[in-house]
Amino acid sequence: MADSDGDKVNEEVVRAVSLFWRIFGLNAVVLGAATALLLWAPVTVSVPVLLTEAVVLVGGLAVMLVANAALLRIGLAPLDRLTRLMTTVDLLRPGQRLPVAGQGGVAELIRAFNDMLDRLEAERAASSARVLSAQEAERRRIAQELHDEVGQSMTAVLLELKRAADRVPDGELRADLLHAQETTRESLDEVRRIARRLRPGVLEDLGLVSALTALAGDFATHTGLVVRRRFDTGLPPLDRERELVLYRVAQEGLTNAARHADAEHVELGLRRTAGGVVLSVADDGRGVGLAREGAGIRGMRERALLVGASLEIESSPGGGTRVLLSVPTAGDEPAEEGAEEAGRPGKESGTA
């Protein structure tokens, strides 16, 4: 353990010394050039200093300072790029790296920073996978309890209300019982709808296209949005994890359109590309503009990272919002042509 710590200290010392010699060398170049000019140029300094000599000396000093500043700017430019990347890097947008050229302290520093980003992105993806897996398990548990416990209890109450309403004569009490029965029936439907959203049974039983069709119809029924579906035929087979990511991103996109966008029309698309499939959710709402991304969008980005997908959000004030999720069919790299293919016309499957 002590040897490891000593090695790390030695590496830091070497890097610091390398950077020191880099700056020292740049200054040495400027000072050497100035000395050469003083030796070979026909310049003398008398006592007291004449005005012309003072002008020459001040001018030479200014030239040295400018040259030194320019060389330092060029020599330390990689550090400036590294600083800018450090202030803007986002682990939910992987792949942000700086090119490493040559050797020395600055190159080693950039290489170490890139390696650190690799580790952080891998750890973030692993931790997100565990969190989302636990979240899905909890959703399934809650959905099961809603269906088995709350749903059955409300069904029993509904039957009791029906028997009570059948036993009483027509009048105010019967009307109240019928009203309570109808309210209970609506509440039971709402519980079942929530359970379906928590656990997409249609996705497991009938596949992605059927699940997205049911999702669009459910949103159109309960939110008043006009949801148009455009699904390509002959979609490539996807594993369960990728299908679940596509479904959850579509669900979150429709939810955002219904709650925050003030939209009237939404288009839900699923298109085939050379490397996978692209899901698109486009609305005609007010757009997000320069607003900060909320938990919903960041959650979509985390889900995209789980399957090596790429998520893009196109929005402008008053111009609506478009969510594009490019999911590869295999491998860990996102589909490169997804964003381009998403803009091409597809086959319209229907309107919900």
Coordinates of C-alpha atoms in Angstrom, one line a residue:
M1 CA 0.0 0.0 0.0
A2 CA 2.8 2.4 0.9
D3 CA 4.6 1.5 -2.4
S4 CA 1.5 2.3 -4.3
D5 CA 1.1 5.7 -2.6
G6 CA 4.8 6.4 -3.2
D7 CA 4.5 5.6 -6.9
K8 CA 1.5 8.0 -7.2
V9 CA 3.5 10.8 -5.5
N10 CA 6.4 10.2 -7.8
E11 CA 4.1 10.4 -10.8
E12 CA 2.7 13.7 -9.6
V13 CA 6.2 15.0 -9.0
V14 CA 7.3 14.0 -12.6
R15 CA 4.2 15.7 -14.1
A16 CA 4.8 18.9 -12.1
V17 CA 8.5 18.9 -13.1
S18 CA 7.6 18.3 -16.7
L19 CA 5.2 21.2 -16.7
F20 CA 7.8 23.4 -15.0
W21 CA 10.4 22.6 -17.7
R22 CA 7.8 23.3 -20.4
I23 CA 7.2 26.8 -19.0
F24 CA 10.9 27.3 -18.3
G25 CA 11.8 26.4 -21.9
L26 CA 9.3 28.9 -23.3
N27 CA 10.7 31.7 -21.2
A28 CA 14.2 30.6 -22.1
V29 CA 13.4 30.9 -25.8
V30 CA 12.2 34.5 -25.3
L31 CA 15.1 35.6 -23.1
G32 CA 17.7 33.9 -25.3
A33 CA 16.3 35.7 -28.3
A34 CA 16.4 39.0 -26.4
T35 CA 20.0 38.4 -25.3
A36 CA 21.0 37.6 -28.9
L37 CA 19.5 40.9 -30.1
L38 CA 21.4 42.8 -27.4
L39 CA 24.7 41.2 -28.4
W40 CA 24.4 41.6 -32.1
A41 CA 22.3 44.7 -32.5
P42 CA 24.0 48.1 -32.6
V43 CA 22.4 49.2 -29.4
T44 CA 24.2 50.9 -26.5
V45 CA 23.1 52.3 -23.2
S46 CA 24.8 55.4 -21.8
V47 CA 24.6 57.0 -18.4
P48 CA 22.4 58.8 -18.0
V49 CA 20.1 57.0 -20.4
L50 CA 19.1 58.9 -23.5
L51 CA 15.5 59.2 -24.6
T52 CA 16.0 57.3 -27.8
E53 CA 17.8 54.5 -25.8
A54 CA 14.9 54.4 -23.3
V55 CA 12.4 54.0 -26.1
V56 CA 14.4 51.2 -27.6
L57 CA 14.6 49.4 -24.3
V58 CA 11.0 49.8 -23.5
G59 CA 10.1 48.6 -27.0
G60 CA 12.3 45.6 -26.6
L61 CA 10.7 44.8 -23.3
A62 CA 7.2 45.1 -24.8
V63 CA 8.3 42.7 -27.7
M64 CA 9.6 40.2 -25.1
L65 CA 6.4 40.3 -23.1
V66 CA 4.2 39.9 -26.2
A67 CA 6.3 37.0 -27.4
N68 CA 6.4 35.4 -24.0
A69 CA 2.6 35.7 -23.7
A70 CA 2.1 34.3 -27.2
L71 CA 4.3 31.3 -26.6
L72 CA 2.7 30.6 -23.2
R73 CA -0.7 30.8 -24.8
I74 CA 0.3 28.2 -27.5
G75 CA 2.1 26.0 -25.0
L76 CA -0.7 26.0 -22.4
A77 CA -3.6 25.8 -24.8
P78 CA -4.2 22.2 -24.0
L79 CA -4.8 23.1 -20.4
D80 CA -7.3 25.8 -21.4
R81 CA -9.2 23.1 -23.5
L82 CA -9.0 20.8 -20.5
T83 CA -10.5 23.4 -18.2
R84 CA -13.3 24.1 -20.6
L85 CA -14.2 20.4 -20.8
M86 CA -14.0 20.0 -17.1
T87 CA -16.6 22.8 -16.6
T88 CA -19.0 21.4 -19.2
V89 CA -18.6 17.6 -19.1
D90 CA -21.8 15.7 -18.5
L91 CA -21.7 11.9 -17.8
L92 CA -25.1 11.5 -19.4
R93 CA -23.6 12.6 -22.7
P94 CA -20.7 10.2 -23.0
G95 CA -17.8 10.3 -25.4
Q96 CA -16.5 13.9 -24.6
R97 CA -12.7 13.5 -24.8
L98 CA -9.7 15.6 -25.6
P99 CA -7.2 14.5 -28.2
V100 CA -3.8 13.6 -26.7
A101 CA -0.8 14.6 -28.8
G102 CA 2.9 14.0 -27.9
Q103 CA 4.4 13.3 -24.5
G104 CA 5.1 15.4 -21.4
G105 CA 3.2 16.6 -18.4
V106 CA 0.3 18.2 -20.2
A107 CA -0.3 15.2 -22.4
E108 CA -0.1 12.9 -19.4
L109 CA -2.6 15.1 -17.6
I110 CA -5.1 15.0 -20.5
R111 CA -4.6 11.3 -20.8
A112 CA -5.3 10.8 -17.1
F113 CA -8.4 13.0 -17.3
N114 CA -9.8 11.0 -20.3
D115 CA -9.1 7.7 -18.3
M116 CA -11.0 9.2 -15.4
L117 CA -14.0 10.0 -17.6
D118 CA -13.9 6.4 -18.9
R119 CA -14.1 5.1 -15.3
L120 CA -16.8 7.6 -14.2
E121 CA -19.0 6.8 -17.2
A122 CA -18.7 3.1 -16.6
E123 CA -19.4 3.5 -12.9
R124 CA -22.4 5.8 -13.7
A125 CA -23.8 3.3 -16.2
A126 CA -23.4 0.4 -13.8
S127 CA -25.0 2.3 -10.9
S128 CA -27.9 3.6 -13.1
A129 CA -28.5 0.0 -14.3
R130 CA -28.8 -1.1 -10.7
V131 CA -31.1 1.8 -9.8
L132 CA -33.4 1.4 -12.8
S133 CA -33.5 -2.4 -12.3
A134 CA -34.6 -1.9 -8.7
Q135 CA -37.1 0.8 -9.9
E136 CA -38.6 -1.6 -12.4
A137 CA -38.8 -4.4 -9.7
E138 CA -40.6 -2.0 -7.4
R139 CA -43.0 -0.9 -10.1
R140 CA -43.9 -4.5 -10.8
R141 CA -44.4 -5.1 -7.1
I142 CA -46.7 -2.1 -6.7
A143 CA -48.6 -2.9 -9.8
Q144 CA -49.1 -6.5 -8.6
E145 CA -50.4 -5.2 -5.2
L146 CA -52.7 -2.7 -6.9
H147 CA -54.1 -5.5 -9.0
D148 CA -54.4 -8.1 -6.4
E149 CA -55.1 -6.2 -3.2
V150 CA -56.7 -2.8 -4.1
G151 CA -58.3 -4.0 -7.3
Q152 CA -60.0 -7.0 -5.6
S153 CA -61.1 -4.9 -2.6
M154 CA -62.7 -2.3 -4.9
T155 CA -64.3 -5.1 -6.9
A156 CA -65.9 -6.5 -3.8
V157 CA -67.1 -3.0 -2.8
L158 CA -68.6 -2.5 -6.2
L159 CA -70.5 -5.8 -6.0
E160 CA -71.8 -4.9 -2.5
L161 CA -73.0 -1.5 -3.7
K162 CA -74.8 -3.2 -6.6
R163 CA -76.6 -5.7 -4.3
A164 CA -77.5 -2.9 -2.0
A165 CA -78.9 -0.8 -4.8
D166 CA -80.9 -3.8 -6.1
R167 CA -82.5 -4.3 -2.7
V168 CA -83.8 -0.7 -2.1
P169 CA -86.7 0.8 -3.9
D170 CA -86.4 3.7 -6.3
G171 CA -85.7 6.9 -4.5
E172 CA -83.0 9.2 -3.2
L173 CA -81.1 6.4 -1.4
R174 CA -81.0 4.2 -4.6
A175 CA -79.8 7.2 -6.6
D176 CA -77.0 7.7 -4.1
L177 CA -76.0 4.0 -4.2
L178 CA -76.0 4.0 -8.0
H179 CA -73.8 7.2 -7.9
A180 CA -71.4 5.5 -5.4
Q181 CA -71.3 2.4 -7.6
E182 CA -70.4 4.4 -10.7
T183 CA -67.7 6.3 -8.7
T184 CA -66.2 3.1 -7.5
R185 CA -66.2 1.7 -11.0
E186 CA -64.4 4.7 -12.3
S187 CA -61.9 4.5 -9.5
L188 CA -61.3 0.8 -10.2
D189 CA -60.6 1.6 -13.9
E190 CA -58.2 4.2 -12.8
V191 CA -56.4 1.8 -10.5
R192 CA -56.1 -0.7 -13.3
R193 CA -54.8 2.0 -15.7
I194 CA -52.1 2.9 -13.2
A195 CA -51.2 -0.7 -12.7
R196 CA -50.8 -1.1 -16.5
R197 CA -48.5 1.9 -16.7
L198 CA -46.4 0.7 -13.8
R199 CA -46.1 -2.8 -15.3
P200 CA -46.5 -2.9 -19.1
G201 CA -48.0 -6.4 -19.4
V202 CA -48.8 -5.8 -23.1
L203 CA -45.1 -5.4 -23.8
E204 CA -44.2 -8.7 -22.2
D205 CA -47.1 -10.6 -23.9
L206 CA -47.6 -9.0 -27.3
G207 CA -44.4 -7.1 -28.1
L208 CA -43.2 -3.5 -28.5
V209 CA -45.5 -2.3 -31.3
S210 CA -48.7 -3.5 -29.6
A211 CA -47.5 -2.0 -26.3
L212 CA -46.8 1.4 -28.0
T213 CA -50.2 1.3 -29.7
A214 CA -51.9 0.6 -26.4
L215 CA -49.9 3.4 -24.7
A216 CA -50.9 5.9 -27.4
G217 CA -54.5 5.0 -27.2
D218 CA -54.4 5.3 -23.4
F219 CA -52.9 8.7 -23.5
A220 CA -55.4 9.9 -26.2
T221 CA -58.3 8.7 -24.1
H222 CA -57.2 10.2 -20.8
T223 CA -55.5 13.4 -21.9
G224 CA -57.4 14.5 -25.0
L225 CA -54.2 14.6 -27.1
V226 CA -54.4 13.6 -30.7
V227 CA -51.7 10.9 -30.9
R228 CA -50.7 9.8 -34.4
R229 CA -48.7 6.6 -34.8
R230 CA -46.2 6.0 -37.5
F231 CA -44.6 2.5 -37.2
D232 CA -42.5 0.9 -39.8
T233 CA -43.1 -2.7 -40.7
G234 CA -40.5 -5.4 -40.5
L235 CA -38.8 -3.9 -37.4
P236 CA -35.6 -5.9 -36.3
P237 CA -35.9 -8.1 -33.3
L238 CA -34.9 -6.5 -30.0
D239 CA -34.2 -8.0 -26.6
R240 CA -36.4 -7.3 -23.6
E241 CA -34.1 -4.6 -22.2
R242 CA -34.1 -2.5 -25.3
E243 CA -37.8 -2.9 -25.8
L244 CA -38.3 -1.7 -22.2
V245 CA -36.1 1.3 -22.7
L246 CA -38.0 2.2 -25.9
Y247 CA -41.3 1.9 -24.1
R248 CA -40.3 3.9 -21.0
V249 CA -38.8 6.7 -23.2
A250 CA -42.0 6.8 -25.2
Q251 CA -44.1 6.9 -22.0
E252 CA -42.0 9.8 -20.6
G253 CA -42.1 11.7 -23.9
L254 CA -45.9 11.4 -24.1
T255 CA -46.2 12.4 -20.4
N256 CA -44.1 15.5 -20.9
A257 CA -46.2 16.5 -23.9
A258 CA -49.4 16.1 -21.9
R259 CA -48.3 17.8 -18.7
H260 CA -45.8 20.5 -19.7
A261 CA -45.9 21.2 -23.5
D262 CA -49.6 22.5 -23.8
A263 CA -49.6 20.4 -27.0
E264 CA -52.7 19.3 -29.0
H265 CA -51.1 16.8 -31.4
V266 CA -48.3 14.3 -30.8
E267 CA -46.7 12.0 -33.3
L268 CA -45.2 8.7 -32.0
G269 CA -42.9 7.0 -34.5
L270 CA -40.8 3.9 -34.6
R271 CA -38.5 3.5 -37.7
R272 CA -36.0 1.0 -38.8
T273 CA -32.4 2.1 -39.6
A274 CA -29.3 0.4 -40.9
G275 CA -28.0 -0.2 -37.3
G276 CA -31.2 -0.4 -35.3
V277 CA -34.4 1.4 -34.6
V278 CA -35.3 5.0 -33.9
L279 CA -38.1 6.1 -31.6
S280 CA -39.5 9.7 -32.1
V281 CA -42.0 11.6 -30.0
A282 CA -42.8 15.0 -31.6
D283 CA -45.4 17.5 -30.3
D284 CA -46.7 20.9 -31.4
G285 CA -46.4 22.5 -28.0
R286 CA -44.5 25.4 -26.7
G287 CA -41.1 23.8 -26.6
V288 CA -38.6 23.7 -23.8
G289 CA -36.4 26.5 -25.2
L290 CA -33.4 27.2 -23.0
A291 CA -35.0 25.7 -19.9
R292 CA -32.9 23.4 -17.8
E293 CA -33.5 19.7 -18.3
G294 CA -35.7 18.2 -15.6
A295 CA -35.6 14.8 -14.0
G296 CA -37.8 13.3 -16.7
I297 CA -35.3 14.1 -19.5
R298 CA -32.3 13.1 -17.5
G299 CA -34.1 9.8 -16.7
M300 CA -34.5 9.2 -20.4
R301 CA -30.8 9.8 -20.9
E302 CA -29.9 7.4 -18.2
R303 CA -32.1 4.7 -19.7
A304 CA -30.5 5.3 -23.1
L305 CA -27.1 4.7 -21.7
L306 CA -28.1 1.3 -20.5
V307 CA -28.4 -0.1 -24.0
G308 CA -25.8 2.0 -25.7
A309 CA -28.4 4.3 -27.3
S310 CA -28.2 8.0 -28.1
L311 CA -30.9 10.5 -27.1
E312 CA -31.4 13.8 -28.9
I313 CA -33.9 16.5 -28.0
E314 CA -34.8 19.1 -30.6
S315 CA -36.9 22.0 -29.4
S316 CA -37.4 25.7 -29.9
P317 CA -39.8 28.2 -28.2
G318 CA -43.2 27.8 -29.7
G319 CA -41.9 25.2 -32.2
G320 CA -42.7 22.1 -30.3
T321 CA -40.3 19.4 -29.0
R322 CA -39.0 16.3 -30.7
V323 CA -37.4 13.4 -28.8
L324 CA -35.2 11.0 -30.8
L325 CA -33.9 7.8 -29.3
S326 CA -31.6 5.8 -31.5
V327 CA -31.3 2.2 -30.3
P328 CA -28.8 -0.3 -31.8
T329 CA -29.9 -3.8 -32.3
A330 CA -26.6 -5.2 -31.1
G331 CA -23.3 -4.1 -29.6
D332 CA -22.7 -1.2 -27.3
E333 CA -22.4 1.7 -29.8
P334 CA -25.4 3.8 -30.7
A335 CA -26.8 3.8 -34.1
E336 CA -25.1 6.5 -36.1
E337 CA -27.7 7.0 -38.7
G338 CA -30.6 7.2 -36.3
A339 CA -31.1 11.0 -36.3
E340 CA -31.0 11.2 -40.1
E341 CA -33.3 8.3 -40.6
A342 CA -35.8 9.6 -38.1
G343 CA -36.6 12.5 -40.4
R344 CA -37.6 10.3 -43.3
P345 CA -41.2 9.5 -43.9
G346 CA -42.5 6.3 -42.6
K347 CA -45.7 4.3 -42.8
E348 CA -48.6 5.7 -40.9
S349 CA -50.1 3.1 -38.7
G350 CA -53.1 5.0 -37.4
T351 CA -54.3 7.8 -35.1
A352 CA -55.3 7.4 -31.5

